Coordinates of C-alpha atoms and ligand atoms in Angstrom, one line a residue:
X4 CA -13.5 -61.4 129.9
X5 CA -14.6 -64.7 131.3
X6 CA -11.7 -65.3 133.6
X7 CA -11.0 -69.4 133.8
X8 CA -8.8 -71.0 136.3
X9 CA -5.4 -69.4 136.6
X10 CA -2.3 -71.9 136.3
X11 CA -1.3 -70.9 139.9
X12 CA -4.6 -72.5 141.3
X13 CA -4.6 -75.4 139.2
X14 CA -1.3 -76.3 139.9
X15 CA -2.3 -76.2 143.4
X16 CA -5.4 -78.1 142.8
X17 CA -3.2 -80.5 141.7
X18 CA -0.6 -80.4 144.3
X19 CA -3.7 -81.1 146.9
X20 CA -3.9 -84.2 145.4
X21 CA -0.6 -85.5 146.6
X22 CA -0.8 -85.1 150.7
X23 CA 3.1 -85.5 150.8
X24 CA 3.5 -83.3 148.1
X25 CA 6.2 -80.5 149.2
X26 CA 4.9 -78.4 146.3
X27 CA 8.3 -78.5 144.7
X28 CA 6.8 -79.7 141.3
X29 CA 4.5 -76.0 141.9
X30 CA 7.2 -74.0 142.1
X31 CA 8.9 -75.3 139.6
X32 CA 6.1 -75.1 137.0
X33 CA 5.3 -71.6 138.2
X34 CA 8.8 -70.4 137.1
X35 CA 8.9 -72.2 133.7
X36 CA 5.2 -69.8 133.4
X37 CA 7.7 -66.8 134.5
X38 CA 10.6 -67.6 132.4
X39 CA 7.4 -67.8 129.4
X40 CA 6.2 -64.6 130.2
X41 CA 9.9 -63.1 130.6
X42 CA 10.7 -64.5 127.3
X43 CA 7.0 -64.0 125.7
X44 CA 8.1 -59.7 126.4
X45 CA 11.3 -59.8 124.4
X46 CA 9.9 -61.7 121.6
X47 CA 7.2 -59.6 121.4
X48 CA 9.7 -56.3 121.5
X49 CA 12.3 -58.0 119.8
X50 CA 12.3 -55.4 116.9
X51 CA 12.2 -52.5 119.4
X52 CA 15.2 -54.0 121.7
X53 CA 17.5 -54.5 118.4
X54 CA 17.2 -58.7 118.9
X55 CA 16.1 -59.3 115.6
X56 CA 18.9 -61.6 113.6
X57 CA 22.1 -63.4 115.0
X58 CA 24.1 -63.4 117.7
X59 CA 27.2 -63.8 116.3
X60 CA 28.2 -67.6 117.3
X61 CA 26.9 -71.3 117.0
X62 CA 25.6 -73.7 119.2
X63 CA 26.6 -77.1 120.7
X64 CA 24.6 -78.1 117.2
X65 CA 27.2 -75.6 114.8
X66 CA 23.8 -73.8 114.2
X67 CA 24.0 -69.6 113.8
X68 CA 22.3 -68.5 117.1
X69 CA 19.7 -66.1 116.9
X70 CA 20.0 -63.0 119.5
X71 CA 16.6 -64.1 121.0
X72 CA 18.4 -67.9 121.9
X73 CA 20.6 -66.7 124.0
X74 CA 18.3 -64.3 125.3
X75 CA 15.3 -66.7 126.0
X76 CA 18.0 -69.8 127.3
X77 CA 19.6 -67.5 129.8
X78 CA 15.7 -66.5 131.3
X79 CA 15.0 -69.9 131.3
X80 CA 18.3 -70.5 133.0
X81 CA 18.0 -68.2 135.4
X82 CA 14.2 -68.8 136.4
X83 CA 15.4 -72.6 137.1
X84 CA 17.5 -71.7 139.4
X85 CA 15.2 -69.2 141.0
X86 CA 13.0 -72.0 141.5
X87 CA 15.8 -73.7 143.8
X88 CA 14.0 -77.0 142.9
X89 CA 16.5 -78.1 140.4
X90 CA 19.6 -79.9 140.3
X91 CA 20.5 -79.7 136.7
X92 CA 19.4 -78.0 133.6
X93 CA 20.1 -79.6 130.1
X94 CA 19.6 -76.9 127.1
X95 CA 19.7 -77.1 123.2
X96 CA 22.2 -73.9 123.9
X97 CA 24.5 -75.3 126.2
X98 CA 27.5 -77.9 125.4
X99 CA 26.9 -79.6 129.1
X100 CA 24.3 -79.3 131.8
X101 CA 24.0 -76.5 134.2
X102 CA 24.3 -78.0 137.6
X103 CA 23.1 -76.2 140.4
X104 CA 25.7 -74.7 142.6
X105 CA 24.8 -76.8 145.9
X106 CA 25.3 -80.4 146.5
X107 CA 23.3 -82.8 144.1
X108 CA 21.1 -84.3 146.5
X109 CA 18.8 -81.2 147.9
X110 CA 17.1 -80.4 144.7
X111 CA 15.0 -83.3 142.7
X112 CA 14.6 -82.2 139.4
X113 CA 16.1 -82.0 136.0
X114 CA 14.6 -80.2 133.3
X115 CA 15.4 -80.4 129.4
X116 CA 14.7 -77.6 127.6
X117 CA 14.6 -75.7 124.3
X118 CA 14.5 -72.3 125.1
X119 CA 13.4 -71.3 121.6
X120 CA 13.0 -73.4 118.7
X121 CA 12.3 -71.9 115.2
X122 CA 14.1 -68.8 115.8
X123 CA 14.9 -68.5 112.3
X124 CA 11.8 -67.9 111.7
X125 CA 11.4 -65.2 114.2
X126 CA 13.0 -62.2 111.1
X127 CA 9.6 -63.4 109.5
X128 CA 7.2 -62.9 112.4
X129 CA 6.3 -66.9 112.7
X130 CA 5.2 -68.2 115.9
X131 CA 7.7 -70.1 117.5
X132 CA 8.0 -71.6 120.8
X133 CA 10.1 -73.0 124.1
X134 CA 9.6 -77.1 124.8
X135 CA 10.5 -78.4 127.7
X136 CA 10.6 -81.8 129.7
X137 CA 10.5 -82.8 133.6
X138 CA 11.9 -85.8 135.3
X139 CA 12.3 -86.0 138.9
X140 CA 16.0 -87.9 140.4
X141 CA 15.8 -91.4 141.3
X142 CA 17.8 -92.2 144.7
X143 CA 20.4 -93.4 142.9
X144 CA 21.0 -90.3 140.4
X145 CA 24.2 -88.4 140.9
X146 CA 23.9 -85.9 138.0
X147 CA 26.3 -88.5 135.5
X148 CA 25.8 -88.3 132.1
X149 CA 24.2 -91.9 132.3
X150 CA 21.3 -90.5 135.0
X151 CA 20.3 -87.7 132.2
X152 CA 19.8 -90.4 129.9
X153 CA 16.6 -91.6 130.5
X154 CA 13.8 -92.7 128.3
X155 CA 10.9 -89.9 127.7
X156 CA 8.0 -91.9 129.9
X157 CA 10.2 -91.5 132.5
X158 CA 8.8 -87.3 132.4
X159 CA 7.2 -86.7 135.4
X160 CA 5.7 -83.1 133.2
X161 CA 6.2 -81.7 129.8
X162 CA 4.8 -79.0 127.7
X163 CA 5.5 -76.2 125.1
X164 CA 5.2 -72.4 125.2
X165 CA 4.3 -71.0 121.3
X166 CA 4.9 -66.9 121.5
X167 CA 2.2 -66.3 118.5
X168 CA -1.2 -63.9 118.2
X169 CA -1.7 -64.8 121.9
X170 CA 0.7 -66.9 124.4
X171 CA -0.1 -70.6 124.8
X172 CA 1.7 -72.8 127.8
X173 CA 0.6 -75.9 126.8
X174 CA 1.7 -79.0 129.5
X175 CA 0.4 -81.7 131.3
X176 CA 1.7 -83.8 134.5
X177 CA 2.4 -87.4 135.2
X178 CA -1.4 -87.9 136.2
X179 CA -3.0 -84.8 134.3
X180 CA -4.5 -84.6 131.2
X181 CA -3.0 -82.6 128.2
X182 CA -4.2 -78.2 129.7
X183 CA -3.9 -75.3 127.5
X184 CA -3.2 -71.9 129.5
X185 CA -3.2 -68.5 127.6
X186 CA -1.3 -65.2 129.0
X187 CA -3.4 -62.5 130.2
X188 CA -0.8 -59.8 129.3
X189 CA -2.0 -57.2 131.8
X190 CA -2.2 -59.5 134.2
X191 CA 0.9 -61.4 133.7
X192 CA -1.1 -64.4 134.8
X193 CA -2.1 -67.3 132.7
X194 CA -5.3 -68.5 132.7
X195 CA -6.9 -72.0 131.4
X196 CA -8.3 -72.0 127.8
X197 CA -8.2 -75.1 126.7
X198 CA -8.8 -77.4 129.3
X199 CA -8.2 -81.7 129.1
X200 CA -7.2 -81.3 124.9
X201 CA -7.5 -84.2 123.2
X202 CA -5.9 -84.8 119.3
X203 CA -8.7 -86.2 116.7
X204 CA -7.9 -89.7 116.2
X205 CA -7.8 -88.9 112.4
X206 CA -6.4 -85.9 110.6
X207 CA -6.8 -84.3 107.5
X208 CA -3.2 -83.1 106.8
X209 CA -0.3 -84.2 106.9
X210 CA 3.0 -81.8 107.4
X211 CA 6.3 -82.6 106.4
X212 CA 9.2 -80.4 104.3
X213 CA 8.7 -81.7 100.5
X214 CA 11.8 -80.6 99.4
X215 CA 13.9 -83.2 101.6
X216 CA 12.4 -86.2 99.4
X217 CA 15.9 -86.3 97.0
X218 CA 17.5 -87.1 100.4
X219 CA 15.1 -89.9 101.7
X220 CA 15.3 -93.6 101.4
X221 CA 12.4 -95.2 99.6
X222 CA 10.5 -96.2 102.4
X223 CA 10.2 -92.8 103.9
X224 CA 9.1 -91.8 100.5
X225 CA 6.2 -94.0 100.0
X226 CA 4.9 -93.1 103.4
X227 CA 5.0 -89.2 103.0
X228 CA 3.0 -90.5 99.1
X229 CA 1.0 -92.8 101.1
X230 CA -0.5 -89.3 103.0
X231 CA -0.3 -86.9 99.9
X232 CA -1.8 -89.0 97.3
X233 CA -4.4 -90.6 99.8
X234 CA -3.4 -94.0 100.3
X235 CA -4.3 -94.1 104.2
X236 CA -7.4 -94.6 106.0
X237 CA -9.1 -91.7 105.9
X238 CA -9.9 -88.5 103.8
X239 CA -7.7 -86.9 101.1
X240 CA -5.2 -85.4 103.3
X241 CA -3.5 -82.0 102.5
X242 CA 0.0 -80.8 103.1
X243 CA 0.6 -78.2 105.7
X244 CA 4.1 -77.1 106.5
X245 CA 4.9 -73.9 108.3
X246 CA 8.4 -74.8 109.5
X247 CA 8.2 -74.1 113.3
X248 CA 8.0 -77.1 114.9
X249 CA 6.1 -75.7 117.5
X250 CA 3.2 -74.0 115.3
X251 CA 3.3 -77.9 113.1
X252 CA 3.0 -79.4 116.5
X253 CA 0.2 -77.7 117.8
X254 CA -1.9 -77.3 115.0
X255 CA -1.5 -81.0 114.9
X256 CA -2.9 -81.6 118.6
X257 CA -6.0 -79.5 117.6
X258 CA -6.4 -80.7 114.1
X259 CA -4.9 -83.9 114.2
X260 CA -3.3 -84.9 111.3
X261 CA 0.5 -86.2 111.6
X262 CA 4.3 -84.1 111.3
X263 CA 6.8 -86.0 110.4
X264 CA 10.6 -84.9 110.2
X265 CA 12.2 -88.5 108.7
X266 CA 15.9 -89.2 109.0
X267 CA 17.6 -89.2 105.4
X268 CA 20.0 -91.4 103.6
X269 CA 22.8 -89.3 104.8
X270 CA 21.4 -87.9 107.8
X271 CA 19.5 -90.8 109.2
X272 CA 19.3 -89.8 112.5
X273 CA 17.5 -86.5 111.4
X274 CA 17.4 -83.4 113.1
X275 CA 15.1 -82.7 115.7
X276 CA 16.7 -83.9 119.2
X277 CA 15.3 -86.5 120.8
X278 CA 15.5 -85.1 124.7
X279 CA 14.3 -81.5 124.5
X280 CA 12.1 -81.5 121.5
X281 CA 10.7 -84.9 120.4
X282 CA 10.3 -86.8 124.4
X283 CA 8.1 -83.5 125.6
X284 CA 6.2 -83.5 122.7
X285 CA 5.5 -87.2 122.2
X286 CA 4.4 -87.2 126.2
X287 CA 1.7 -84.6 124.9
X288 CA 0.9 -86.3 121.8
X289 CA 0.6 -89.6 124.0
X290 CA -1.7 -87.9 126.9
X291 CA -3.6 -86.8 124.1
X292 CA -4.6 -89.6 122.5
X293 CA -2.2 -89.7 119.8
X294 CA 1.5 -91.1 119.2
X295 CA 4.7 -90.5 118.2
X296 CA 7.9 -92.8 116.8
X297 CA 11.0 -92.4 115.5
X298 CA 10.4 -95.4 112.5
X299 CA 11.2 -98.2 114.4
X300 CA 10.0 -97.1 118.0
X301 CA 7.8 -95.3 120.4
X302 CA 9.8 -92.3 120.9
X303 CA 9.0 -92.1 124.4
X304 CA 10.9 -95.7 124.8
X305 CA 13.9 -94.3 123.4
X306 CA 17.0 -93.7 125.4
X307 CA 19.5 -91.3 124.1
X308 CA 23.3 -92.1 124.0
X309 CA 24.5 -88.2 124.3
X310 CA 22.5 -85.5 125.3
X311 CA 21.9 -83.2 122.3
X312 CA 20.6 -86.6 120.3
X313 CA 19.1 -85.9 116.8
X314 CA 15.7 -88.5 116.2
X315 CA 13.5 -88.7 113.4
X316 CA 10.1 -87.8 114.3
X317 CA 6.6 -88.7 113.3
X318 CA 4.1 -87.6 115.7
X319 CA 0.2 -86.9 115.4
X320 CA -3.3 -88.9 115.4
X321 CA -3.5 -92.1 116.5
X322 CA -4.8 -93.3 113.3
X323 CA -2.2 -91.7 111.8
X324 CA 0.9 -92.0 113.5
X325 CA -0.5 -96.4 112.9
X326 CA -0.8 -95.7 109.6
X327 CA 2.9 -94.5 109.2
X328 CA 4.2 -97.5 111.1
X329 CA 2.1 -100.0 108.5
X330 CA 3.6 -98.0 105.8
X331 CA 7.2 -98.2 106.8
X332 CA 6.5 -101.8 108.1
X333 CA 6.1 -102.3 104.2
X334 CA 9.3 -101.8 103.5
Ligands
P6P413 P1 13.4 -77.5 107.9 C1 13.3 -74.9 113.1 O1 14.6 -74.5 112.6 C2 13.3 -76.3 113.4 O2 14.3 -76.7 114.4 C3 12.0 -76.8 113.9 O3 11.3 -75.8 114.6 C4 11.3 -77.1 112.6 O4 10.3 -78.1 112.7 C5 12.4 -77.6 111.7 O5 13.6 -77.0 112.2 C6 12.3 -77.1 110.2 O6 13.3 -77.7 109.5 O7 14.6 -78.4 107.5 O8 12.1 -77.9 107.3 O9 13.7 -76.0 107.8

């Protein structure tokens, strides 16, 4: 096996490159890779360990939790505050944030997390993944509701772990580029794979859940017809939809190619949430060379009013992500 760089000494490579750096950042990216490799076990023996199916109550979002969500947010919970670098911890799972015990002002971080989205998909054997999102305190930051609520460029790191045929952490930092770093699973280390991705600036598919166009508005429509019946720049596009937003993603940033999840007549602030799914990924998408918006605006600009925010999403190639915004411009 060609062994690459390890995440451990690129995160120190990049570390060097900040003298006043106290390594905090390090630490705390090294034990979002331990809480991945914790959780990447119990997926992977989830059908030994009796956590296939539900646990038997709902989340903040009335949504069944799966045996493997609480599971995988309690890892992540505990490996944050292992890292002793953060001060509060804001999860898909949890109502409110987890402070950290201590005062507010020792620790500099808060990190937004899903610990495992598309765990209904998990009975079926899909990949699915943990997404998470980095911002480091301001001076002024107390830990109030209106310090959380920040706009997505203010993530200082960001990145995704997919638990499929191999596992991927995926992230980049505020001056990195977009690093790919697969699990050696005797190891327990990670190792870089796929090193400075960037997203084609064109795709050929386009991914998006058909059977929700009853419930859109007629602009949504005619962009999601604009893609399937080949009405943007480009080639023929076809339609790939697996349902896991972190296997759509990714074979998105590979492929290019553009996911969208619209809001709907009814629901029109759709259902992906803005601060622990849609702002990590759109800082990838972005670092990558592609884009991502809600409709009206970069995602990225967007500042949430409560912490568990729905957004619609549409997020890809540059070319494409433009050519969504012309269509909707349209009207
Ligand atoms: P739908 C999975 O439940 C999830 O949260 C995302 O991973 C995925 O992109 C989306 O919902 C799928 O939603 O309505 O198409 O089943």
């Amino acid at each position: 096996m060609k062994v690459g760089m390890s995440l451990t000494a690129w995160v120190l490579r990049q570390q060097s490159q900040h003298p006043g750096a106290r390594g905090e950042l390090s630490t705390l990216l090294l034990h979002i890779a331990l809480a991945a490799r914790m959780v990447a076990q119990q997926v992977a023996e989830a059908p030994l360990r009796g956590l296939i199916g539900k646990f038997g109550k709902q989340n903040v979002q009335g949504e069944e939790q799966a045996k493997l969500d609480v599971v995988a947010d309690e890892v992540f919970l505990e490996a944050m505050m292992a890292s002793d670098v953060v001060s509060a911890l804001v999860s898909e799972e949890r109502e409110d944030p987890a402070y950290m015990p201590e005062d507010w002002g020792r620790a500099h971080y808060t990190v937004f997390y899903d610990p495992l989205d598309g765990s209904s998909n998990i009975d079926v054997n899909v990949t699915i993944g943990s997404i998470f999102g980095i911002y480091r305190h301001r001076p002024t930051d107390r830990g109030r509701l209106e310090d959380l609520l920040r706009p997505g460029r203010d993530q200082i790191a960001a990145g995704y772990v997919m638990y499929g045929s191999s596992t991927l952490l995926v992230l980049c930092t505020e001056d990195s580029g977009v690093q790919g770093f697969t699990l050696a699973p005797g190891t327990g280390e990670f190792f870089l794979t796929d090193a400075d991705m960037t997203m084609p600036k064109m795709g050929t598919c386009y991914s998006v859940n058909g059977s929700r166009t009853p419930f859109w508005d007629d602009t949504t429509r005619r962009v999601v017809e604009s893609f399937r019946d080949g009405q943007v720049q480009g080639p023929k596009r076809t339609e790939r939809y697996i349902g896991s937003l972190i296997a759509d993603f990714h074979r998105t940033l590979l492929k290019g190619g553009i996911f969208m999840y619209p809001g709907e007549v009814q629901k029109p602030e759709g259902k992906l949430r803005l601060l622990y799914e849609a702002a990590p990924l759109a800082m990838i998408a972005e670092r990558a060379g592609g884009g991502a918006h809600d409709g009206k605006m970069r995602i990225l600009d967007k500042v949430g009013e409560k912490l568990h925010e729905r957004t619609p999403l549409f997020i890809g190639s540059r070319i494409d992500v433009e050519e969504s915004q012309r269509v909707l411009a349209e009207g």
